CSV table of C-alpha atoms in Angstrom, one decimal:
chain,number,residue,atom,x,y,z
A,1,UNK,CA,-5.3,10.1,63.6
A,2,UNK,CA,-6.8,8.4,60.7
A,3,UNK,CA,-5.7,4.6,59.4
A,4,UNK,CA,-4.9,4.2,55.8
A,5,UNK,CA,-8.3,1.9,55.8
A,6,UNK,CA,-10.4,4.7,57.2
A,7,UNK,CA,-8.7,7.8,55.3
A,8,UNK,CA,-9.7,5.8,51.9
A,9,UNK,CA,-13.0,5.4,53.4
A,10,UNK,CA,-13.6,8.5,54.3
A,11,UNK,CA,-11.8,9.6,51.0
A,12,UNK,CA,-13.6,7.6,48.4
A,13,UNK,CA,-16.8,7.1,50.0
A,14,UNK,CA,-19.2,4.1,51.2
A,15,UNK,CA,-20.8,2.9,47.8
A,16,UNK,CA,-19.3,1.1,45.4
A,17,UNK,CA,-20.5,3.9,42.8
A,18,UNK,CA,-18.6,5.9,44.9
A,19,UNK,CA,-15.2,4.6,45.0
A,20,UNK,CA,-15.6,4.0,41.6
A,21,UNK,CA,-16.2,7.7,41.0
A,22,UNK,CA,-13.2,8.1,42.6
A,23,UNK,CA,-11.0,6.0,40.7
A,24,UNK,CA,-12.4,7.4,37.4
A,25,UNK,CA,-11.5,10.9,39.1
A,26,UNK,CA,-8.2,10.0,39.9
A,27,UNK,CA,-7.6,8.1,36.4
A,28,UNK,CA,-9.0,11.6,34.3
A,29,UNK,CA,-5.4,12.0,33.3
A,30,UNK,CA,-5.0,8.9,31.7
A,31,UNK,CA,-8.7,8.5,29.7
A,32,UNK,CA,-7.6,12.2,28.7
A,33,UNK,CA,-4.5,10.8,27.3
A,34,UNK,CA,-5.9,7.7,25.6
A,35,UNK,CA,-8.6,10.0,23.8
A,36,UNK,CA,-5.9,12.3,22.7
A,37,UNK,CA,-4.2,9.5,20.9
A,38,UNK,CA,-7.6,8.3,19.7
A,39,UNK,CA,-8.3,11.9,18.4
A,40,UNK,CA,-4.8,11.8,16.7
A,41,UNK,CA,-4.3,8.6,16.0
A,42,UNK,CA,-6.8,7.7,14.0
A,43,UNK,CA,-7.3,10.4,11.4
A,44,UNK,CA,-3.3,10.3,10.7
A,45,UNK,CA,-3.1,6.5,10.3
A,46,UNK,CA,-6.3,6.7,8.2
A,47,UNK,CA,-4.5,9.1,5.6
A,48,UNK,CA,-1.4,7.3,5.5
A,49,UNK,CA,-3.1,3.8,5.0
A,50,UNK,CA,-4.8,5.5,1.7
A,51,UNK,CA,-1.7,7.4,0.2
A,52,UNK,CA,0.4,4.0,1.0
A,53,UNK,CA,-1.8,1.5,-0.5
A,54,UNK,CA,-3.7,3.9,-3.2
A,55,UNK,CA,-1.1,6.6,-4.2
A,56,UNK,CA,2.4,6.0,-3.6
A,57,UNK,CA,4.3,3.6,-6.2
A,58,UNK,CA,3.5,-0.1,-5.4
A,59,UNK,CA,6.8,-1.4,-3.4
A,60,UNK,CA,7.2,-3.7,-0.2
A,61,UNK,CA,8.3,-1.0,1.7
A,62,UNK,CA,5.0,0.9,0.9
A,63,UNK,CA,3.0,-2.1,1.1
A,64,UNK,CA,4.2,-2.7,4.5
A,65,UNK,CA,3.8,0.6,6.0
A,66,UNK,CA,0.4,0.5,4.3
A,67,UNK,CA,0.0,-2.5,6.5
A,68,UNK,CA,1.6,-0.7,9.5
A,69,UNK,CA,-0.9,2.2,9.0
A,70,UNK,CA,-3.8,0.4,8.9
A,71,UNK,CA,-2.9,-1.9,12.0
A,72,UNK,CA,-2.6,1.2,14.7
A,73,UNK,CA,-5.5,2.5,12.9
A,74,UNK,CA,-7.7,-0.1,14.3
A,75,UNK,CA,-5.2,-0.3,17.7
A,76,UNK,CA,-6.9,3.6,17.8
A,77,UNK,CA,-10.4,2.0,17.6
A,78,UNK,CA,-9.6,-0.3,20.2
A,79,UNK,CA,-8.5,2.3,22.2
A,80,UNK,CA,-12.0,3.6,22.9
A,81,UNK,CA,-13.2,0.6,24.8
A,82,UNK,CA,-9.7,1.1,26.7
A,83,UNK,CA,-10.8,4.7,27.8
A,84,UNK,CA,-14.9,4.0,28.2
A,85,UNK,CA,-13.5,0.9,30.8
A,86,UNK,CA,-11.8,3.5,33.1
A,87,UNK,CA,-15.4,5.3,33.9
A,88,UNK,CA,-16.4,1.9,35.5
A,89,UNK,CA,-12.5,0.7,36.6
A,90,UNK,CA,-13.4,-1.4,39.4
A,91,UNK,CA,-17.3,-2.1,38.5
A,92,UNK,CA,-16.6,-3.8,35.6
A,93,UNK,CA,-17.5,-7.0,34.8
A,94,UNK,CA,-18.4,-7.0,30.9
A,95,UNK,CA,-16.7,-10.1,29.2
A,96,UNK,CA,-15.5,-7.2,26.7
A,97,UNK,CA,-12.6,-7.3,28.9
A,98,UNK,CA,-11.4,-10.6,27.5
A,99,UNK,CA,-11.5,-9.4,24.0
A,100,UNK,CA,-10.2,-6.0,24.8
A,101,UNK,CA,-6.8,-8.2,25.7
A,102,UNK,CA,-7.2,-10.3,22.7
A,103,UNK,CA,-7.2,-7.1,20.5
A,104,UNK,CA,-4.3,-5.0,21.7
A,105,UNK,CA,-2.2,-7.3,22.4
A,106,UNK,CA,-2.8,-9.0,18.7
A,107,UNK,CA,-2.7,-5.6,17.3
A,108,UNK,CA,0.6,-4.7,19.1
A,109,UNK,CA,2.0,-7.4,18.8
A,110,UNK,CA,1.3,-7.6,14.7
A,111,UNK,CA,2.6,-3.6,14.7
A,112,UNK,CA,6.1,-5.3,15.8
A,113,UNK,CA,6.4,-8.3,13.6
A,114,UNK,CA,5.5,-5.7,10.5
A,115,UNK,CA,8.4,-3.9,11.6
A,116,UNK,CA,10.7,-6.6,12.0
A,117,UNK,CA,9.5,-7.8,8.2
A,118,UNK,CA,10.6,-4.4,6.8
A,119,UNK,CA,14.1,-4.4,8.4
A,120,UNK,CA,14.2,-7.8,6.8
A,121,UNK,CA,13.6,-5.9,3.5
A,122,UNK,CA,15.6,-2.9,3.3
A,123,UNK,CA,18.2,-5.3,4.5
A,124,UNK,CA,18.1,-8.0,1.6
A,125,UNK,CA,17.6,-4.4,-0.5
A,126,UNK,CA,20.8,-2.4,0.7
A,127,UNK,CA,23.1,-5.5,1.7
A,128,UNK,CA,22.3,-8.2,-1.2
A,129,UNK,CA,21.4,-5.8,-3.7
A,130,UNK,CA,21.4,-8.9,-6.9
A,131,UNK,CA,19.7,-11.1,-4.6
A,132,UNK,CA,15.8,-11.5,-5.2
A,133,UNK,CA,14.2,-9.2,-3.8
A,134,UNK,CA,10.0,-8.9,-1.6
A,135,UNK,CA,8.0,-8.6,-4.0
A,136,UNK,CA,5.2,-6.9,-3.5
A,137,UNK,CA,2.9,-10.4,-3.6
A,138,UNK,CA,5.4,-11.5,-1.5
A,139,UNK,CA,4.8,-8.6,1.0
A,140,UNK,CA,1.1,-9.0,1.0
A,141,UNK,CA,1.8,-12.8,2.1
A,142,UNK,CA,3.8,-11.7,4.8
A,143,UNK,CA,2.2,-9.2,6.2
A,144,UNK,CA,-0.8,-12.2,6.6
A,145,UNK,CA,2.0,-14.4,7.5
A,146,UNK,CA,2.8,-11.7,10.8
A,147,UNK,CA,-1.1,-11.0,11.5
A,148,UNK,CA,-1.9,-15.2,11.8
A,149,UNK,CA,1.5,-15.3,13.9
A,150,UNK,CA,0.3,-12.6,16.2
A,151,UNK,CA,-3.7,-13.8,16.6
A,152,UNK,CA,-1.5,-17.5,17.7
A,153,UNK,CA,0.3,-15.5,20.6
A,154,UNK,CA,-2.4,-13.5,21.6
A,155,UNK,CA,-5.4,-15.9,21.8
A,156,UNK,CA,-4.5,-17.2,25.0
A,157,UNK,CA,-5.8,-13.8,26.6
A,158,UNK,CA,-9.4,-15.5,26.3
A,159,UNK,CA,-8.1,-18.1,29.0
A,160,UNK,CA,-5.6,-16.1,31.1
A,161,UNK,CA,-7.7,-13.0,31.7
A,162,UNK,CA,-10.8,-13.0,34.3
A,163,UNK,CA,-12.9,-10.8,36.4
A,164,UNK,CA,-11.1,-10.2,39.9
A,165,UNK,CA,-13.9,-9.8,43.2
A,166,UNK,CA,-12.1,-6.6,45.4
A,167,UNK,CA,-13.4,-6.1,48.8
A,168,UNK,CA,-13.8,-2.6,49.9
A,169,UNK,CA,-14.3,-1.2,53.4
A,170,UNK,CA,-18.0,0.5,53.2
A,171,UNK,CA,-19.9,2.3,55.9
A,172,UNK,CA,-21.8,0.7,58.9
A,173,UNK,CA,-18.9,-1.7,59.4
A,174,UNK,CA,-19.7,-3.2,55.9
A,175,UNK,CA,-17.6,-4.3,52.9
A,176,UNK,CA,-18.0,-3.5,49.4
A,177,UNK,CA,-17.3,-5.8,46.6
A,178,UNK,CA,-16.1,-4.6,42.7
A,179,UNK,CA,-15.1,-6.1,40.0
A,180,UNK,CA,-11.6,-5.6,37.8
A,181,UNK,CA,-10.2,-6.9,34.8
A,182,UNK,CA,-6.9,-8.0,34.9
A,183,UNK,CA,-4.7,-11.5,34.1
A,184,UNK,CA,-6.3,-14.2,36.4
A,185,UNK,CA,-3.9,-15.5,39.6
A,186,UNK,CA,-5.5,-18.8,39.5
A,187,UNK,CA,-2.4,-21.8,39.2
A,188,UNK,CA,-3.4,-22.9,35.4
A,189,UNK,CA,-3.5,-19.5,33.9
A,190,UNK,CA,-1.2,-17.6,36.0
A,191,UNK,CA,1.5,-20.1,35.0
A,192,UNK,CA,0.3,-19.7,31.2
A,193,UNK,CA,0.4,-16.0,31.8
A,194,UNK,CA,4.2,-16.0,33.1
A,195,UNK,CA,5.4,-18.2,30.5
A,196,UNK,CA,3.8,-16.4,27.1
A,197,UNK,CA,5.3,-12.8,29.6
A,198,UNK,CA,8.6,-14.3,29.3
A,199,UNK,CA,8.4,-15.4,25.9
A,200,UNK,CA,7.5,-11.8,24.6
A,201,UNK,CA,10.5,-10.3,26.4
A,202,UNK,CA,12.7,-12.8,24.6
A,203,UNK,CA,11.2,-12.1,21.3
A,204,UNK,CA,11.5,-8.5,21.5
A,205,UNK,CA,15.0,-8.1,23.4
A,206,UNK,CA,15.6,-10.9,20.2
A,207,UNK,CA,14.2,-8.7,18.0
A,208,UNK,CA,15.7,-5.1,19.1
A,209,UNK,CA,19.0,-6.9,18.9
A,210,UNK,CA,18.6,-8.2,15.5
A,211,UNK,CA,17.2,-4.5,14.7
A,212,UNK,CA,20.2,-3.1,16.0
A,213,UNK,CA,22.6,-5.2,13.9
A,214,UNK,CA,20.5,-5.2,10.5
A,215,UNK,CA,20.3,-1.1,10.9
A,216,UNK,CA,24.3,-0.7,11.5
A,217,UNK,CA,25.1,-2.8,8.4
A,218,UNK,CA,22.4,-0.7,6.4
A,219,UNK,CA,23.8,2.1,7.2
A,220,UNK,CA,27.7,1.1,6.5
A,221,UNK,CA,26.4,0.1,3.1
A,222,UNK,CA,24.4,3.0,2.0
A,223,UNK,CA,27.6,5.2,3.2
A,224,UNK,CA,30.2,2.9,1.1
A,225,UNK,CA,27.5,2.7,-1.7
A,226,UNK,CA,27.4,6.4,-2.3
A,227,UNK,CA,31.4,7.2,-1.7
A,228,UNK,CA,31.8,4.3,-4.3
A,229,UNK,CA,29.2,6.2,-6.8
A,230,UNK,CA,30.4,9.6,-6.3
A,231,UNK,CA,34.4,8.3,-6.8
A,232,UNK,CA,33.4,6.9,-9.8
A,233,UNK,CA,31.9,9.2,-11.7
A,234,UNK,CA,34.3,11.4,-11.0
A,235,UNK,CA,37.0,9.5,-12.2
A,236,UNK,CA,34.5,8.8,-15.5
A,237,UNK,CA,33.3,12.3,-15.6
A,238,UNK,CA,37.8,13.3,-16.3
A,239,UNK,CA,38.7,10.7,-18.9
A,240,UNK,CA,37.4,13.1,-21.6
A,241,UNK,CA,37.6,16.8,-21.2
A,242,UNK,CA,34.5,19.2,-22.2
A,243,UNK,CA,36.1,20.8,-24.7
A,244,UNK,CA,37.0,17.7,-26.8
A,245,UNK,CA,33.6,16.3,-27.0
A,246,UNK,CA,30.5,19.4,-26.2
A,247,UNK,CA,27.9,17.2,-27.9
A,248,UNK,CA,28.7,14.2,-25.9
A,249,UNK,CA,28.6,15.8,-22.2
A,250,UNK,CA,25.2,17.5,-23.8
A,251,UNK,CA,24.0,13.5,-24.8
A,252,UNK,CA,25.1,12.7,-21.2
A,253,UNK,CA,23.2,15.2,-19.2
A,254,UNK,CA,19.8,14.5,-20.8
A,255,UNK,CA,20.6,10.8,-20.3
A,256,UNK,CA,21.2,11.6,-16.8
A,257,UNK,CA,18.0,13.4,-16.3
A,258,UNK,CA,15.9,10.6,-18.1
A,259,UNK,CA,17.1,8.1,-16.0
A,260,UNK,CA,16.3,9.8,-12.8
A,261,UNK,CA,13.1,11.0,-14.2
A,262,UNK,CA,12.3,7.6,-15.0
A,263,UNK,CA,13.1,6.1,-11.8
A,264,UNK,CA,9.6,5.7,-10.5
A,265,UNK,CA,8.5,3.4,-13.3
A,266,UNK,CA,11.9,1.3,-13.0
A,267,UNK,CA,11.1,0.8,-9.0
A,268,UNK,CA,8.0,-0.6,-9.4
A,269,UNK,CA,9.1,-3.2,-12.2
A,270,UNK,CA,11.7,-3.7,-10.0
A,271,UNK,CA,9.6,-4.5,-7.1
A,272,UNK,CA,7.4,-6.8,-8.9
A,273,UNK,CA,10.0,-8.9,-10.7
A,274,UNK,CA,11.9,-8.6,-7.2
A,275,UNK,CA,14.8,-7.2,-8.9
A,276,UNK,CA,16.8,-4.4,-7.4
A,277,UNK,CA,17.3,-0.7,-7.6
A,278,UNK,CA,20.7,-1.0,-7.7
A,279,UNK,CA,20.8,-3.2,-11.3
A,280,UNK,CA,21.5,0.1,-12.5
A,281,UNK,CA,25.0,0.3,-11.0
A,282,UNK,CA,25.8,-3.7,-12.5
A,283,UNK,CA,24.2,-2.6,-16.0
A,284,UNK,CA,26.9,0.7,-16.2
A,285,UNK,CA,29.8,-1.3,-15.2
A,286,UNK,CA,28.6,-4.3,-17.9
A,287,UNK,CA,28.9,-1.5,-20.6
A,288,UNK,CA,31.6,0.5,-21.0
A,289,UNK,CA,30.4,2.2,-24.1
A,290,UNK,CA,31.8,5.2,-23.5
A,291,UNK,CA,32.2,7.8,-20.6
A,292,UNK,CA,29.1,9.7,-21.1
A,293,UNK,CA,27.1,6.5,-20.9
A,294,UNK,CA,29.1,5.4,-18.0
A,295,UNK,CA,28.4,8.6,-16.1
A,296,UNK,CA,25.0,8.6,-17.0
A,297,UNK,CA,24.1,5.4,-15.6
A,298,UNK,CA,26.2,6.2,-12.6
A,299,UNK,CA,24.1,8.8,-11.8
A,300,UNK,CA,21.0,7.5,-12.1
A,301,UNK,CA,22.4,4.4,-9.3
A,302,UNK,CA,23.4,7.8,-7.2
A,303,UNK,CA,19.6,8.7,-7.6
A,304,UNK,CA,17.9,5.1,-6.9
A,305,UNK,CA,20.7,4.5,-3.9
A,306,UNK,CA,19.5,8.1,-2.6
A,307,UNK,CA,16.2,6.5,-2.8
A,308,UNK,CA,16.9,3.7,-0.5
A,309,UNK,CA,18.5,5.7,1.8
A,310,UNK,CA,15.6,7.7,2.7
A,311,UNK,CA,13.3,4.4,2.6
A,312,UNK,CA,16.1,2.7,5.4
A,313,UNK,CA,16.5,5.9,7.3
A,314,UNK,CA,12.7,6.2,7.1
A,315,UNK,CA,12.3,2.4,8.4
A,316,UNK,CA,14.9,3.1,10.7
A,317,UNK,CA,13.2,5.8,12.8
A,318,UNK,CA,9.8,4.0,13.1
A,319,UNK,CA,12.0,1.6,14.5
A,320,UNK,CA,13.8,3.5,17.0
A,321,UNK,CA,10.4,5.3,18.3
A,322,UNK,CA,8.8,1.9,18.2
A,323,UNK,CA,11.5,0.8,20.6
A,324,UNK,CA,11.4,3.9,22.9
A,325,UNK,CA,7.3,3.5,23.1
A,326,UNK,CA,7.4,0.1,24.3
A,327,UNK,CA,10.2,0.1,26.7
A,328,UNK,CA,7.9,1.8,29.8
A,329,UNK,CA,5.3,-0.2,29.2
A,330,UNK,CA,7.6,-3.7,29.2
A,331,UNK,CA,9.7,-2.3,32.6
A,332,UNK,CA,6.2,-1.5,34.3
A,333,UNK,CA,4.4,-4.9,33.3
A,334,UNK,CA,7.5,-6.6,35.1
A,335,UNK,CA,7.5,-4.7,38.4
A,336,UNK,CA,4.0,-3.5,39.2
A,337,UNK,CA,1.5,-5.7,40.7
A,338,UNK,CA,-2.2,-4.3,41.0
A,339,UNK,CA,-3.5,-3.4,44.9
A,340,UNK,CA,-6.6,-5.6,45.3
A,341,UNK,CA,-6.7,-5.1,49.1
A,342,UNK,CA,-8.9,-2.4,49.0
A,343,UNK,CA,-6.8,0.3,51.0
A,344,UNK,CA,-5.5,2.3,47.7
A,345,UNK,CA,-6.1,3.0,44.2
A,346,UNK,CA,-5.7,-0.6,42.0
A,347,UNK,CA,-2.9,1.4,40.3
A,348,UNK,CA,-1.2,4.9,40.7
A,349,UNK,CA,-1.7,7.3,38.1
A,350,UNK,CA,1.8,7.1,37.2
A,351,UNK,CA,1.7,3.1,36.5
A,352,UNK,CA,-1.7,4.0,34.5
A,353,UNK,CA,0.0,6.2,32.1
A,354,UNK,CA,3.6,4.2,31.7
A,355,UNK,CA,1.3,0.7,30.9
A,356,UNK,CA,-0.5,2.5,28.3
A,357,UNK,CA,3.0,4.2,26.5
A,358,UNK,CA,2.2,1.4,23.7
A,359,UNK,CA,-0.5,3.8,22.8
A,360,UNK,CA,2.2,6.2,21.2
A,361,UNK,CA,3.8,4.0,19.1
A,362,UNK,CA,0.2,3.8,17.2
A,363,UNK,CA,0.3,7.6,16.5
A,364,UNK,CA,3.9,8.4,16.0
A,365,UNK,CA,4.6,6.3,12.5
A,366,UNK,CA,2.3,9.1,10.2
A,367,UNK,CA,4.4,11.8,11.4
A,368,UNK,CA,7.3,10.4,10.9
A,369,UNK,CA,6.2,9.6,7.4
A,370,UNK,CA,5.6,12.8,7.0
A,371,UNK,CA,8.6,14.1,7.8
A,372,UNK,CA,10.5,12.1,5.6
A,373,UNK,CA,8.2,11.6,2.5
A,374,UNK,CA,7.6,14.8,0.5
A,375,UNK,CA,4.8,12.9,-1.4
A,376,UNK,CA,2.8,12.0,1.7
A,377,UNK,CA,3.0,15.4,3.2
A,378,UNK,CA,2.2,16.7,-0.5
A,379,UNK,CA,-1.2,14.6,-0.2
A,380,UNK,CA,-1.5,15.1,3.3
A,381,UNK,CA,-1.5,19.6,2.8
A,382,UNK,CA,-3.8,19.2,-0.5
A,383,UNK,CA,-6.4,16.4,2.3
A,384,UNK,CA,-6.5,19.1,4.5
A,385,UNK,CA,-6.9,22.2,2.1
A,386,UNK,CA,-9.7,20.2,0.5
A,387,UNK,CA,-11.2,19.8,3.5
A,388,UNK,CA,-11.1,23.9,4.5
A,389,UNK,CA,-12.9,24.3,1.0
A,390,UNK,CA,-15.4,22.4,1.4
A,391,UNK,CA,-15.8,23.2,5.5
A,392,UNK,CA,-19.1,24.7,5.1
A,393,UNK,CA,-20.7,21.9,3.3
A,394,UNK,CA,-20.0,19.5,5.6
A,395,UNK,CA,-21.2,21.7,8.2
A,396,UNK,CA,-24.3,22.1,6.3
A,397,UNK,CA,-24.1,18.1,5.8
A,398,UNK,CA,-23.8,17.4,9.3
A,399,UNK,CA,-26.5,19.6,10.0
């Protein structure tokens, strides 16, 4: 009967090549997943980052999902030395490790803080309406503001991760030695390790909490905004009947439909001057002019609060999938220790796939934009239309 030393012998081989091959066999799943999200990833991200920050109207919500966008587009470019690492798993010892730790965990980390920023907005936007508002400047600073926060938490990976020696049984009674990446378990760096670990988990169960909270009191508010609307122009709508006053309800439905129509061009003064969509609503009840008037502005609030309930439902589904994406990855980094004894795998498939579901929350965020925005799908159909047309001269370019 064989030992669990000479099984993985006999299993993996006597070389180090070898029992590298055999990791890299074993670990196909997971480089097949990472270059799926690579493959996905990066094309979606890289259309949403142009309609976001070149086509849609200039707002902070647009500017930071711009941001967002262009963040897990280079998180899918990072990726790649992710999934060319796992063809030399235990034979690795390229200082690109270092940086590869640096890099996701800045970019992750930075993918976070953006989304906390834009609960921060559509909360100040739905819940203090005739507050000031992000501006967009203001959003551009803060979206630096996250990415110089995120670089300060991450650069420690530089010190904490090393090059760990594995011994190996090999033939002829001889031992192998490999190399893997991972966080060092020396006392100076371990103990940094553990401490930025258990800040993280504060600042995110912090975070998900806060999320939780902002996204409930969002909600509450767009619901009462809209009962409140709809009540009163009703009430409005009956103080004067149609038949006393034809040319006035005809003056109020082409008012209506201006202001609507003219709602992009009010958002994005709006959004620079940090004023908010919902002035509308104050303005109406300021001027009592007449019912038509009344009705007609009332509508047009209906229309902008409509607005900025598909911006916080929007914001509050990236959130929710941003949550459900990390939440393997954070149990498995607290549980699972890597084998470095040399009698199994460094880390079952299973822990391989669950530390990487991070990955997901970089591909997700363009199709949930593109569920929810009608523009962005718009651009996205006529992208890829485009593209068929012209197939067979980039064919003949590529050629």
């Amino acid at each position: 009967m064989l030992t669990n030393q000479t099984a993985f012998q006999s299993s993996l081989g006597e070389t180090l090549e070898d029992i590298n091959n055999a990791h890299t066999k074993a670990y196909l799943p997971v480089i097949i997943f990472g270059i799926c999200v690579i493959v996905v990833g990066f094309p979606s991200n890289a259309l949403a980052f142009i309609f976001f920050s070149k086509k849609a109207t200039k707002s902070s919500f647009h500017c930071f999902i711009s941001a967002i966008s262009l963040n897990d587009a280079l998180v899918n470019l990072a990726i790649i030395q992710d999934s060319i690492a796992l063809f030399q798993y235990i034979n690795n010892d390229n200082i690109a490790c270092k940086l590869y730790f640096f890099l996701i965990h800045l970019l992750v980390g930075n993918s976070l803080l953006l989304i906390v920023a834009i609960s921060v907005d559509r909360f100040r936007r739905v819940v203090y309406p005739f507050a000031r508002q992000i501006t967009v400047k203001m959003a551009k600073i803060i979206v630096v503001g996250t990415s110089m926060l995120s670089l300060s938490l991450s650069v420690h990976y530089f010190y904490t991760s090393s090059i760990e020696h594995i011994t190996f049984p090999g033939g002829s009674n001889q031992t192998v030695v490999g190399y893997f990446c991972t966080l060092s378990e020396e006392y100076p760096q371990a103990t940094v390790s553990k401490i930025f670990h258990v800040l993280y988990i504060c600042f995110h169960i912090l975070s998900i909490g806060f999320l939780i909270i902002s996204y409930i009191i969002i909600m509450k508010k767009l619901i009462s905004l809209r009962n409140k609307v709809k009540s009163k122009i009703n009430s409005s709508a009956h103080k004067k009947s149609p038949q006393d006053c034809p040319s006035s309800m005809t003056t109020m439905e082409d008012q209506t439909d201006e202001t609507v129509m003219d709602y992009s061009s009010n958002e994005t003064k709006n959004q620079e001057t940090g004023k908010s969509s919902f002035s509308l609503e104050k303005q109406s009840e300021s001027k009592p002019s007449g019912s038509n008037i009344v009705v007609s502005r009332l509508r047009g609030a209906s229309a902008l609060s409509e607005t900025e309930r598909a911006f916080s439902v929007t914001a509050f589904v990236i959130t929710v999938a941003s949550i459900i994406c990390f939440v393997p990855y954070y149990v498995n980094a607290s549980i699972s220790e890597p084998n470095l004894d040399g009698k199994s795998l460094v880390h079952s498939v299973i822990h391989m796939v669950t530390r990487r579901s991070y990955m997901l929350n970089s591909i997700v965020n363009p199709f949930i934009m593109f569920y929810f925005n009608t523009a962005f799908r718009k651009f996205v159909v006529s992208t890829l239309c485009c593209l068929c047309k012209n197939k067979k001269a980039i064919v003949a370019f590529m050629k």
